[in-house]
Structures are given as structure tokens and as C-alpha cells.
mmCIF file of C-alpha atoms in Angstrom:
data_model
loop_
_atom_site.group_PDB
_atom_site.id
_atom_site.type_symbol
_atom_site.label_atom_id
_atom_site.label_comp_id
_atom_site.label_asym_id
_atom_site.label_seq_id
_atom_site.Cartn_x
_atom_site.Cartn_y
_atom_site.Cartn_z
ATOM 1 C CA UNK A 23 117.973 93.883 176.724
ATOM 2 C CA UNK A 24 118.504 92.036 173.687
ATOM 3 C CA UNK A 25 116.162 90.221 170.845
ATOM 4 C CA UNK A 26 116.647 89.183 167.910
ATOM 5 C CA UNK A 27 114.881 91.660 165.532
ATOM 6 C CA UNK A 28 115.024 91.742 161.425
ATOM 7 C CA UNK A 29 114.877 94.445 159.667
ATOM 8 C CA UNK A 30 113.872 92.916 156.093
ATOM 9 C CA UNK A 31 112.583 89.227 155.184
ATOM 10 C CA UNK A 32 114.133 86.555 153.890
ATOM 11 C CA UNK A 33 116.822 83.568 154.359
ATOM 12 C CA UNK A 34 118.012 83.045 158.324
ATOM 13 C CA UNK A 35 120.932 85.757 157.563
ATOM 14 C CA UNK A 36 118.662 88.674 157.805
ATOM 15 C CA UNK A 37 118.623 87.588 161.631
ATOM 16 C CA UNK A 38 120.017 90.240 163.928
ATOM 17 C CA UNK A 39 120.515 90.131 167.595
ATOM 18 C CA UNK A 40 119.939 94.080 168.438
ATOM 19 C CA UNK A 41 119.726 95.909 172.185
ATOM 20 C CA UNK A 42 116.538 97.367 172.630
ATOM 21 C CA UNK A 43 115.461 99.290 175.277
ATOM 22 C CA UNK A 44 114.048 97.516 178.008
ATOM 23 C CA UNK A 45 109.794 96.881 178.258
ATOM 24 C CA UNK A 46 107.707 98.050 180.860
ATOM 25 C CA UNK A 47 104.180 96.392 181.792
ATOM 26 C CA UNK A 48 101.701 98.431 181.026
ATOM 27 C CA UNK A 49 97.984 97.568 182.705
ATOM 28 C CA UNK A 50 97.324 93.886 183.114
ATOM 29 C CA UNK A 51 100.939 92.722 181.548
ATOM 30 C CA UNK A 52 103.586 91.194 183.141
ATOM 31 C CA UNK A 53 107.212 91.886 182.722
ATOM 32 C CA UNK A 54 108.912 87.866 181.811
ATOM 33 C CA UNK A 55 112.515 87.312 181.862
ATOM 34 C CA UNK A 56 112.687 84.772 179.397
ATOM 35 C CA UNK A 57 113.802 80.724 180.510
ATOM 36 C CA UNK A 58 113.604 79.829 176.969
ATOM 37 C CA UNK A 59 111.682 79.969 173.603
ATOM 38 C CA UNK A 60 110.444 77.544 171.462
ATOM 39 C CA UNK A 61 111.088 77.186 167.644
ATOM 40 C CA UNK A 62 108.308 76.633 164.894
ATOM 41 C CA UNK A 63 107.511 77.025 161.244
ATOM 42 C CA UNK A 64 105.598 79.802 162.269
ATOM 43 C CA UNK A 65 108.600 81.376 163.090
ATOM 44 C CA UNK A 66 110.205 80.572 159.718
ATOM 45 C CA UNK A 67 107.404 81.995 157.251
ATOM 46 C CA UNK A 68 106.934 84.790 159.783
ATOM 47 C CA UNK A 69 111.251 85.675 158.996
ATOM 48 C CA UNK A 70 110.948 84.583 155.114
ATOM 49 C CA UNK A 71 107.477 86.211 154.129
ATOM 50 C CA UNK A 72 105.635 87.744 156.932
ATOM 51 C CA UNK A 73 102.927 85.505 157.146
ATOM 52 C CA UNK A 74 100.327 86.142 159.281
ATOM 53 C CA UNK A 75 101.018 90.005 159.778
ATOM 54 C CA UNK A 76 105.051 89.716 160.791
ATOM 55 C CA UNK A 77 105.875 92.570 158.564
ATOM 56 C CA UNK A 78 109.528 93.887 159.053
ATOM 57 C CA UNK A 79 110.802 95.368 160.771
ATOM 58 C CA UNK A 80 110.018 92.713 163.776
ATOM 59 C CA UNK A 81 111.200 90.888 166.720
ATOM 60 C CA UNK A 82 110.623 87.394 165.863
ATOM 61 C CA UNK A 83 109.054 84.305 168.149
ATOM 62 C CA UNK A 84 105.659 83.447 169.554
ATOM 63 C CA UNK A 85 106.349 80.490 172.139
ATOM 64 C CA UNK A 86 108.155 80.320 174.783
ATOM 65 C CA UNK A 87 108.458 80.274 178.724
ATOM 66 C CA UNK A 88 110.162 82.582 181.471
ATOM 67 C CA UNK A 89 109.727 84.011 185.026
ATOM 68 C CA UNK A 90 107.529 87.100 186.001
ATOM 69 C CA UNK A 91 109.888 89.876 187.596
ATOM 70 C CA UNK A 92 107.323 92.662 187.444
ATOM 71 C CA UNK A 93 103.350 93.030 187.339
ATOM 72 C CA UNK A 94 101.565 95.649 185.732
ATOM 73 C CA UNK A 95 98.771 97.416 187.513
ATOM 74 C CA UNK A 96 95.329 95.205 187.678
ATOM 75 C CA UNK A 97 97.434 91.904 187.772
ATOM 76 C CA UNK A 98 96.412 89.764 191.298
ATOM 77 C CA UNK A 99 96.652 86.614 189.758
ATOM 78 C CA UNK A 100 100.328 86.418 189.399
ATOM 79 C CA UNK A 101 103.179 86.766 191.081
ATOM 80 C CA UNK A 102 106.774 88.180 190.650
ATOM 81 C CA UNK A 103 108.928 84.469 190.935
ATOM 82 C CA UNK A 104 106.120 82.463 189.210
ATOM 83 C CA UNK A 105 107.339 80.246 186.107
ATOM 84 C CA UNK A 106 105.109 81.260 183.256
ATOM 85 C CA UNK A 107 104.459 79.843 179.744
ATOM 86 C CA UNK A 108 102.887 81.118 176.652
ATOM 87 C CA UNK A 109 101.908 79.941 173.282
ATOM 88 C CA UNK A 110 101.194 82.814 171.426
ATOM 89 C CA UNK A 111 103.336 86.066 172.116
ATOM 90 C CA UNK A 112 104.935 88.044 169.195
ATOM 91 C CA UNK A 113 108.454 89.254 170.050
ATOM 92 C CA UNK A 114 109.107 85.595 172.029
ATOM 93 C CA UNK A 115 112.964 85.789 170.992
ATOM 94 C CA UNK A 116 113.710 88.348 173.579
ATOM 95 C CA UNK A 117 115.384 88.063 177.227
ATOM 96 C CA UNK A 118 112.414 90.475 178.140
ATOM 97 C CA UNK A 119 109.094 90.839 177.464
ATOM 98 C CA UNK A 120 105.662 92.578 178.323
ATOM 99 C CA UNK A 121 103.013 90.006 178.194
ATOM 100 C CA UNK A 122 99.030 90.104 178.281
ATOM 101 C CA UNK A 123 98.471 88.488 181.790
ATOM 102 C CA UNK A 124 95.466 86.830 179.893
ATOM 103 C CA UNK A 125 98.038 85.000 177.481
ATOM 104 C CA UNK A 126 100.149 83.790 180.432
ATOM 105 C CA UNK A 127 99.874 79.800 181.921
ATOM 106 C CA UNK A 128 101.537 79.075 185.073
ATOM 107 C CA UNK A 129 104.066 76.045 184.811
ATOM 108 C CA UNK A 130 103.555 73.132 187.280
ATOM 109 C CA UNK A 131 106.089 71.108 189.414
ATOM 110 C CA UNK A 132 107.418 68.267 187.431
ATOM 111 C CA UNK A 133 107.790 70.099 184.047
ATOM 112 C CA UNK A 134 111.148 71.352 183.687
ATOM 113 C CA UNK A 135 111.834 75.074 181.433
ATOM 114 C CA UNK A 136 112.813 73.297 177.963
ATOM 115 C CA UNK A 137 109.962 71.618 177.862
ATOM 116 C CA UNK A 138 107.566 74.078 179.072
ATOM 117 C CA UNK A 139 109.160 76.222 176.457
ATOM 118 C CA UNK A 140 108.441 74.102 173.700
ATOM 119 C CA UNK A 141 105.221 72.322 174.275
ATOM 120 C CA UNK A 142 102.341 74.514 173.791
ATOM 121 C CA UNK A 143 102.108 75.500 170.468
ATOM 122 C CA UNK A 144 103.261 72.027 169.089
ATOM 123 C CA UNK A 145 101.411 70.400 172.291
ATOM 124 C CA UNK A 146 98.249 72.753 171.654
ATOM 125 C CA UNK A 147 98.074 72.047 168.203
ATOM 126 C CA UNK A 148 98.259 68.109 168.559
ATOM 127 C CA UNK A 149 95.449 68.312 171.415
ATOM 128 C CA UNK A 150 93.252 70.612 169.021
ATOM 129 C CA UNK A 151 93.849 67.897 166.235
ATOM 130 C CA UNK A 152 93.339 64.982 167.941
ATOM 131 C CA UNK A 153 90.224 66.124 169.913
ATOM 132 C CA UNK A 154 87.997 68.622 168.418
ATOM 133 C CA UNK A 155 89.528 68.629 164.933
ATOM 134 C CA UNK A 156 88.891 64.748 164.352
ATOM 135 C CA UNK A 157 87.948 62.970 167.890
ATOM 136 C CA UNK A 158 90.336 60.262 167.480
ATOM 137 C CA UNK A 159 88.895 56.902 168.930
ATOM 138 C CA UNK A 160 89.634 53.646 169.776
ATOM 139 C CA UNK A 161 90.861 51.301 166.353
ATOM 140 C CA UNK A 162 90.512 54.851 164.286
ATOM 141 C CA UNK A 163 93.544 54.676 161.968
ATOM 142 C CA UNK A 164 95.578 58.302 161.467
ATOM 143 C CA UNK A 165 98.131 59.186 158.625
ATOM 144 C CA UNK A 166 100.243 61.777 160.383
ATOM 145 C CA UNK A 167 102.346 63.735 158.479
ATOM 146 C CA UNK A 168 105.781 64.639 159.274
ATOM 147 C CA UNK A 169 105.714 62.345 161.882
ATOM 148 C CA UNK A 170 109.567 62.530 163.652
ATOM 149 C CA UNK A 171 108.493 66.644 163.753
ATOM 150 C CA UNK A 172 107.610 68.591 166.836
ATOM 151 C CA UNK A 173 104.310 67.991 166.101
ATOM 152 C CA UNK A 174 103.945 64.950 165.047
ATOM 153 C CA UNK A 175 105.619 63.071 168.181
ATOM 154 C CA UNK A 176 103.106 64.695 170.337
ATOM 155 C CA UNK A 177 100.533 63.545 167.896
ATOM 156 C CA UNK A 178 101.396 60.527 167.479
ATOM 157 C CA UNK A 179 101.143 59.845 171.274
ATOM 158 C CA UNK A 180 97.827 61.526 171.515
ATOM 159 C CA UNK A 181 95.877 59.875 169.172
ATOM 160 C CA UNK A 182 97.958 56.624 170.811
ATOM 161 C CA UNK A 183 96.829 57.345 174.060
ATOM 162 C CA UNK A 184 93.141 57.730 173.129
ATOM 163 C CA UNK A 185 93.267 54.123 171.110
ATOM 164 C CA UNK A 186 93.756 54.724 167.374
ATOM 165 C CA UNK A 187 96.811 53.638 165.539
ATOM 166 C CA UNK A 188 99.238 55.660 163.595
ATOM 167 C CA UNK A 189 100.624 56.078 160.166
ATOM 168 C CA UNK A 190 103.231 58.126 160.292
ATOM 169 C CA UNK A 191 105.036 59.377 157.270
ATOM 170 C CA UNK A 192 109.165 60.667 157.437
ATOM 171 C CA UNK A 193 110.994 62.219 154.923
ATOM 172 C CA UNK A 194 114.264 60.263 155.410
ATOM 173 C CA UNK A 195 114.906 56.973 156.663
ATOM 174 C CA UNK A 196 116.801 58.342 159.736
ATOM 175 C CA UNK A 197 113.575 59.541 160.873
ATOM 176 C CA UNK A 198 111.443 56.346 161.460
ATOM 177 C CA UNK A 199 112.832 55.427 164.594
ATOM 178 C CA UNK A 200 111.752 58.992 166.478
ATOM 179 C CA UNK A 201 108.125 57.903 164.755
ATOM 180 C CA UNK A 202 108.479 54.729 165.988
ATOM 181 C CA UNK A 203 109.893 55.191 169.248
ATOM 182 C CA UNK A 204 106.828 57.808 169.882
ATOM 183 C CA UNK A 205 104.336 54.970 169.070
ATOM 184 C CA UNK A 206 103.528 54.647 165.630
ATOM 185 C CA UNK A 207 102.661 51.564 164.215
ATOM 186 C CA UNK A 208 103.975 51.926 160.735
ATOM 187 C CA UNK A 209 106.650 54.192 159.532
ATOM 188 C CA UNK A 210 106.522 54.899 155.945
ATOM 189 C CA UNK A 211 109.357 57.021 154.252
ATOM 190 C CA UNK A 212 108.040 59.000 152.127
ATOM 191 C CA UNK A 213 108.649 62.904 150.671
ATOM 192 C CA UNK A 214 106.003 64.782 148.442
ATOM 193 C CA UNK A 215 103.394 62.702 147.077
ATOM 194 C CA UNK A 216 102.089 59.231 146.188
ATOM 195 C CA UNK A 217 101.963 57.872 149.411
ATOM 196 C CA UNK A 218 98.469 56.926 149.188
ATOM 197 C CA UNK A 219 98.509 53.453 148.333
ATOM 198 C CA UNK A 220 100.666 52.042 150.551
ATOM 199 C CA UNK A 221 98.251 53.690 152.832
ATOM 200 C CA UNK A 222 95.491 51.654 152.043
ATOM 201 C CA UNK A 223 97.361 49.055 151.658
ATOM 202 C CA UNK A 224 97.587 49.242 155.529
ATOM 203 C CA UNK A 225 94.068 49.987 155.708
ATOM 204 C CA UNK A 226 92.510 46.420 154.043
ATOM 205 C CA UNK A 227 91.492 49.178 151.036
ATOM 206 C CA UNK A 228 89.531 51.145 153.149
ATOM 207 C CA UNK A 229 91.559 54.113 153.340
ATOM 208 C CA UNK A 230 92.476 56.418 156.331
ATOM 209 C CA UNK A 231 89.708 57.976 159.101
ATOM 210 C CA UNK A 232 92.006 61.124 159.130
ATOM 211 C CA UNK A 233 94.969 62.641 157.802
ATOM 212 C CA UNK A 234 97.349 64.990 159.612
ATOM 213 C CA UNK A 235 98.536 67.081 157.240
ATOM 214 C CA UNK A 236 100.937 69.287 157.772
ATOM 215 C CA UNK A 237 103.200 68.380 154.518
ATOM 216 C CA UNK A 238 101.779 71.272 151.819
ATOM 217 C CA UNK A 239 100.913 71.411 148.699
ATOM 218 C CA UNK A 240 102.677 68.871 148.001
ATOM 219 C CA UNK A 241 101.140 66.094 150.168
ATOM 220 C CA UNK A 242 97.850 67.573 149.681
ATOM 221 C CA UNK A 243 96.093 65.456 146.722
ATOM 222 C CA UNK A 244 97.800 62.384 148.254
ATOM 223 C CA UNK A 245 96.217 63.067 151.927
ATOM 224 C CA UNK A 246 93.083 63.245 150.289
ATOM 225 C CA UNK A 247 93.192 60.073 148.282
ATOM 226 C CA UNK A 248 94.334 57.617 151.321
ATOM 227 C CA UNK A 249 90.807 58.322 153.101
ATOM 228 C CA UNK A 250 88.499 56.308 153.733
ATOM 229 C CA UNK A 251 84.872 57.996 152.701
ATOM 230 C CA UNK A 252 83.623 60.960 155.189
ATOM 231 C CA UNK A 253 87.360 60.255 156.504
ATOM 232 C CA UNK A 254 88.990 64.319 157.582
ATOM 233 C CA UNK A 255 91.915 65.294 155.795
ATOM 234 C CA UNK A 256 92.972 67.725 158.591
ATOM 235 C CA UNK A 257 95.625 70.572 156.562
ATOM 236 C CA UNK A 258 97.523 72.489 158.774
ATOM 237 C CA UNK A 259 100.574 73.426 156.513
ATOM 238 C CA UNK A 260 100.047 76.875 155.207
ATOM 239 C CA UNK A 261 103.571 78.141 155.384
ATOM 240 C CA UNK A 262 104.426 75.334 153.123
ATOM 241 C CA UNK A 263 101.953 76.447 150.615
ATOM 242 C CA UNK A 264 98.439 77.000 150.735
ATOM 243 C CA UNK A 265 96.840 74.980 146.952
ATOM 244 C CA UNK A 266 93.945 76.464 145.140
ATOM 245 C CA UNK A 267 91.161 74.474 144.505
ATOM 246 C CA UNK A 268 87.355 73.679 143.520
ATOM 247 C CA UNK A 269 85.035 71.727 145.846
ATOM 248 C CA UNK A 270 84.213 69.741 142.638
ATOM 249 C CA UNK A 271 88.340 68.670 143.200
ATOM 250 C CA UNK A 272 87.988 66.884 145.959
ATOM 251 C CA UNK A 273 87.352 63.295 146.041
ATOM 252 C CA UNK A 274 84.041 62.166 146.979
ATOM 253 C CA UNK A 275 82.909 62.570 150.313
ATOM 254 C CA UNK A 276 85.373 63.386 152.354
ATOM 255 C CA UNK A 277 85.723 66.413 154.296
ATOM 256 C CA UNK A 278 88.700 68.837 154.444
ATOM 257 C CA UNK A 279 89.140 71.395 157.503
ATOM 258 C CA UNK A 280 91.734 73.857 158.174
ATOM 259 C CA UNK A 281 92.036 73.771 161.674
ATOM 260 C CA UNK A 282 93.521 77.219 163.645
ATOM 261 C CA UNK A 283 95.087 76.515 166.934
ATOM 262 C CA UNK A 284 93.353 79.751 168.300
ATOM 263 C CA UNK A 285 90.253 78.463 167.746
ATOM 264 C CA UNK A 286 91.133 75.824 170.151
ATOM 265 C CA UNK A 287 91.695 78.431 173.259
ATOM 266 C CA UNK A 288 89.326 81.489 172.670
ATOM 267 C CA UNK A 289 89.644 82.370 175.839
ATOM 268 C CA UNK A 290 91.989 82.091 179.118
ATOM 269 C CA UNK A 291 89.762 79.620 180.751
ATOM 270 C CA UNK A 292 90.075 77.635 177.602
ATOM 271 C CA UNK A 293 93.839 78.255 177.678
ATOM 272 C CA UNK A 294 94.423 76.851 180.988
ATOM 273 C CA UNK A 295 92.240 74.069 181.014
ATOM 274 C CA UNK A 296 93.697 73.146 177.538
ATOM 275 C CA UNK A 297 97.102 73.584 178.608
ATOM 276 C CA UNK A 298 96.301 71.973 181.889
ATOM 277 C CA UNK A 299 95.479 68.676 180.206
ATOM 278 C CA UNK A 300 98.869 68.867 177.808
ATOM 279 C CA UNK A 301 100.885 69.412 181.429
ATOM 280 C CA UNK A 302 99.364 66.440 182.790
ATOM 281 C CA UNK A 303 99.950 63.971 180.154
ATOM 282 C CA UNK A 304 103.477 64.884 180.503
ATOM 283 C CA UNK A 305 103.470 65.251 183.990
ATOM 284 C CA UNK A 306 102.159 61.502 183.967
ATOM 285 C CA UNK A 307 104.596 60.181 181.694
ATOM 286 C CA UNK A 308 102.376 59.751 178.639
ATOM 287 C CA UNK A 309 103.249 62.216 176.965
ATOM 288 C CA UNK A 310 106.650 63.100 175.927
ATOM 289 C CA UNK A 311 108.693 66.513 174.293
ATOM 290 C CA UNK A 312 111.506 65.582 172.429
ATOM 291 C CA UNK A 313 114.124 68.473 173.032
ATOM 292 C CA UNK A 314 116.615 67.847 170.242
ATOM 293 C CA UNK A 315 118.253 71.119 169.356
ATOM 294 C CA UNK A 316 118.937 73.906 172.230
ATOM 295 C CA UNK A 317 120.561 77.214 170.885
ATOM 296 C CA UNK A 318 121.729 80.338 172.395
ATOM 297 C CA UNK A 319 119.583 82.845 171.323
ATOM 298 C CA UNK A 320 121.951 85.283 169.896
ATOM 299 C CA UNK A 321 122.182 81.980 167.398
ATOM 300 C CA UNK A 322 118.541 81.578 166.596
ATOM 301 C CA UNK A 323 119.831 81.461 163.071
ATOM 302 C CA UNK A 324 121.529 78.611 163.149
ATOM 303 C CA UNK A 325 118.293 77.099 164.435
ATOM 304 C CA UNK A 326 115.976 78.253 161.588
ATOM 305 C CA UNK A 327 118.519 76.766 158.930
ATOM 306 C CA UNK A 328 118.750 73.605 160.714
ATOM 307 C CA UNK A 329 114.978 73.572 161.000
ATOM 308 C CA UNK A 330 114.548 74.330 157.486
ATOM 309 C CA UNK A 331 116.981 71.990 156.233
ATOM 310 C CA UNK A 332 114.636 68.832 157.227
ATOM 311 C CA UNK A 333 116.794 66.903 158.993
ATOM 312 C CA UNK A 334 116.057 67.873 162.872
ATOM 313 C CA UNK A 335 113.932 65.432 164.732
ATOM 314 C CA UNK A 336 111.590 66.907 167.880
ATOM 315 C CA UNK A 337 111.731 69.972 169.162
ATOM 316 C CA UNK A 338 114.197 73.158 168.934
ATOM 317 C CA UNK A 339 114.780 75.783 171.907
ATOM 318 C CA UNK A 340 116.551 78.937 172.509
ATOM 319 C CA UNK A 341 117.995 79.461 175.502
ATOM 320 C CA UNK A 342 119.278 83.075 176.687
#
């Protein structure tokens, strides 16, 4: 089989798409021929730094979706033809892989492979934010950051569908009408900082109930300074740059969490009934993945420098 493996970090050049011998399922995996794979930040600071224990050499990827050909011994749950999904493997940019049955979702009629591919970790995320990060509810306003991004389309239609109303911020005017066409009810162009007062502008003076921040340091003083008091600034951008800070920094009264998508599905049940509810939203037609980008993956390369360079919109996907 092939993957596409580095051997050193840094820029999308130090990409290689290597033969490796083929995996074999040890007890309770399952052997996937991979449908597709999705493509995240994660994947980027995982390449450029190793972030989050991706030290080189690796075989890069975490999302992605496929079909079981094998089962390892102890697995009764699955089956060899079953579309599977997954939103946490390492080593997801391969056209095989050996994966945890535990860490596998089965893929339901009426979601096609792109999006399967692509959905959880973005869709995950967005469902972790909206619910148990900051319960979004009816006339609760939200700042969402990066807003025409994977994750922020899904956002934005999640904390639509549960009744607040979205801020969304774009770095480039080209942007706004992906943010717009997802449901936001103001658009505000915007890179870096100093976006704050325009958001309360919006607000009457009162200031945000949450920000979704997934911007970085940059964005991070700013997020804090358009809520509203006790309003959740919600920072979920460590691969652009984690700030240092005192408590005594922080404005007063408002509360800063660092939400961790794993924290959101501690266990398979939690998986499945999480993923489960992001399947049915789409299933239903309320909530939509944007599939912009779809990439060989002997190119995956030429998916992290378009990703990188800011000006994709939605959601990238390699494709063997």
C-alpha cells in the first residue's frame, strides 16, 4: 500500500507518498480500505511541528472514512463490506489501515463517502461547541470565528438550528457569502484583531454570549473584549498559537475554556450517539458539509498549501 509518510517536519514539501507494507488487524481492529480522508489544521501543525505527539518520522491524517475488508479476532460488531468512519485515527492518509474497532462509526444510508469523510472532526467539534461547551439557546448571540472554514459552516448552522444568531467573522471579502449562505446573520471581514467593537455594536453594547475562537493569538484579546459579562470565550486554536497569560488579564467576569473534542466522546457509546446526532442533521437536510477541495492523495500537499494559504472555503478531502 501507499501513505503519505514524512520523514522530517516542516513546509508541505517534506510530504512523501512512500509504499509501506501492508497492515494486518491485530485483536479487536479492523483492516479499512480507505473511501477518503478528511483535511484539518490538525493535520498541518501535526506536518510543521509535531503537535500533539506527531513526531517524525510519521504517516500523517486523523479523519477520514473507508470500507472494512478484514476483522481482527474479537470483532462481532462489524462486518467485512460495512462503510465505516472515524474521527480520530493517526496514519488516516493511507489506502489501508488497522483501526481500533472501538474508534470505528458505521455510515448510514443517505450520507455519501466525501462527506462522511470530512464531517466528524469538524462536525464533532461544532456539536461539542455548541452544546456542552456553551449550550447555545434561543436569541443567544455567537461571534464565530473563521466562519467560511470547515468548522465554522457547521457551526454556524448549529447554533442556527438551536435559535441563536451568528456573528461570523472572514478574513477576505470573498468569504462572506459561504458565512452567509450557511446562516449567519452578519458577516464581518475582519483578520487579526480589533473586531470587538463592531461586535457590540451589533450587540446594543452588550457584548457577545460566546465567542468561537478558533483565530489564535491573534484574535484572542479581541474575543475576549466583545463579551458580554459571564459571556464564554470558547479558544480552540492552539496550532495557531497558544498566548500566555495571567487570570488577572482577563477582563472581568468572563470565562475562558479550552474545549478538547475528546472530551466530547470518552467513550464509543458517546461516539456513536454523538456522531449519530451529526448524521442526522445532515441526513435531514439541516445540516450541511461543504466539500470544496477533493485531492488525490498522492497530492495531499497541494492540499495543505492551499489550506494554509487562507483562501479555501469548507471542507478539503483526499481521495485514493
Amino acid at each position: 500500500m501507499h501513505a503519505i509518510r514524512i520523514q522530517e517536519h516542516g513546509g508541505p514539501e517534506v510530504m512523501r507518498w512512500t509504499e509501506l507494507p501492508d497492515p494486518v488487524p491485530g485483536p479487536g481492529e479492523v483492516l479499512v480500505r480507505l473511501g477518503a480522508a478528511g483535511v484539518n489544521y490538525l493535520d498541518v501543525g501535526a506536518r510543521s511541528q509535531g503537535t500533539g505527539g506527531w513526531a517524525a518520522p510519521v504517516v500523517l491524517g486523523a479523519e477520514g472514512m473507508g470500507y472494512v475488508s478484514a476483522l481482527g479476532a474479537g470483532v462481532t460488531d462489524l462486518a467485512v463490506g460495512d462503510r465505516v468512519a472515524w474521527f480520530y485515527h493517526p496514519g488516516s492518509y493511507a489506502e489501508l489501515l488497522a483501526i481500533p474497532a472501538a474508534a470505528l462509526v458505521k455510515v448510514p444510508e443517505g450520507v455519501d463517502d466525501a462527506t462522511a469523510a470530512g464531517l466528524l472532526m469538524q462536525g464533532l467539534t461544532a456539536n461539542h461547541l455548541s452544546t456542552e461547551t456553551y449550550p447555545v439557546g434561543p436569541g443567544d448571540t455567537a461571534v464565530v470565528h473563521a466562519a467560511a472554514g470547515g468548522v465554522g459552516l457547521l457551526l454556524t448552522q448549529l447554533v442556527k438550528a438551536r435559535g441563536g444568531r451568528v456573528i461570523g467573522l472572514v478574513s477576505r471579502a470573498e468569504k462572506a457569502a459561504a458565512a452567509e449562505e450557511a446562516g449567519a446573520d452578519h458577516v464581518l471581514v475582519h483578520s487579526g484583531a480589533g473586531f470587538q467593537e463592531r461586535v457590540r455594536e451589533l450587540t446594543g453594547g452588550r457584548g457577545a454570549d460566546v465567542v468561537y475562537d478558533g483565530g489564535g493569538a491573534d484574535t484572542f484579546a479581541s474575543s475576549q473584549l466583545a463579551l458580554r459579562p459571564h459571556g464564554v470565550h470558547a479558544y480552540y486554536g492552539p496550532f495557531m498559537g497558544v498566548p500566555t497569560l495571567r487570570p488577572t488579564d482577563l477582563p472581568d467576569s468572563i470565562l475562558l475554556t479550552y474545549p478538547v473534542v475528546h472530551h466530547h466522546v470518552p467513550t464509543r457509546e458517546a461516539l456513536a450517539r454523538r456522531s449519530a446526532e451529526v448524521f442526522d442533521l445532515v441526513r435531514a437536510g439541516r445540516l450541511t458539509q461543504r466539500i470544496t477541495g477533493r485531492y488525490p492523495l498522492a497530492e495531499a500537499a497541494r492540499a495543505h498549501a492551499d489550506l494554509e494559504s487562507r483562501r479555501t472555503t469548507g471542507k478539503l478531502v483526499l481521495v485514493p
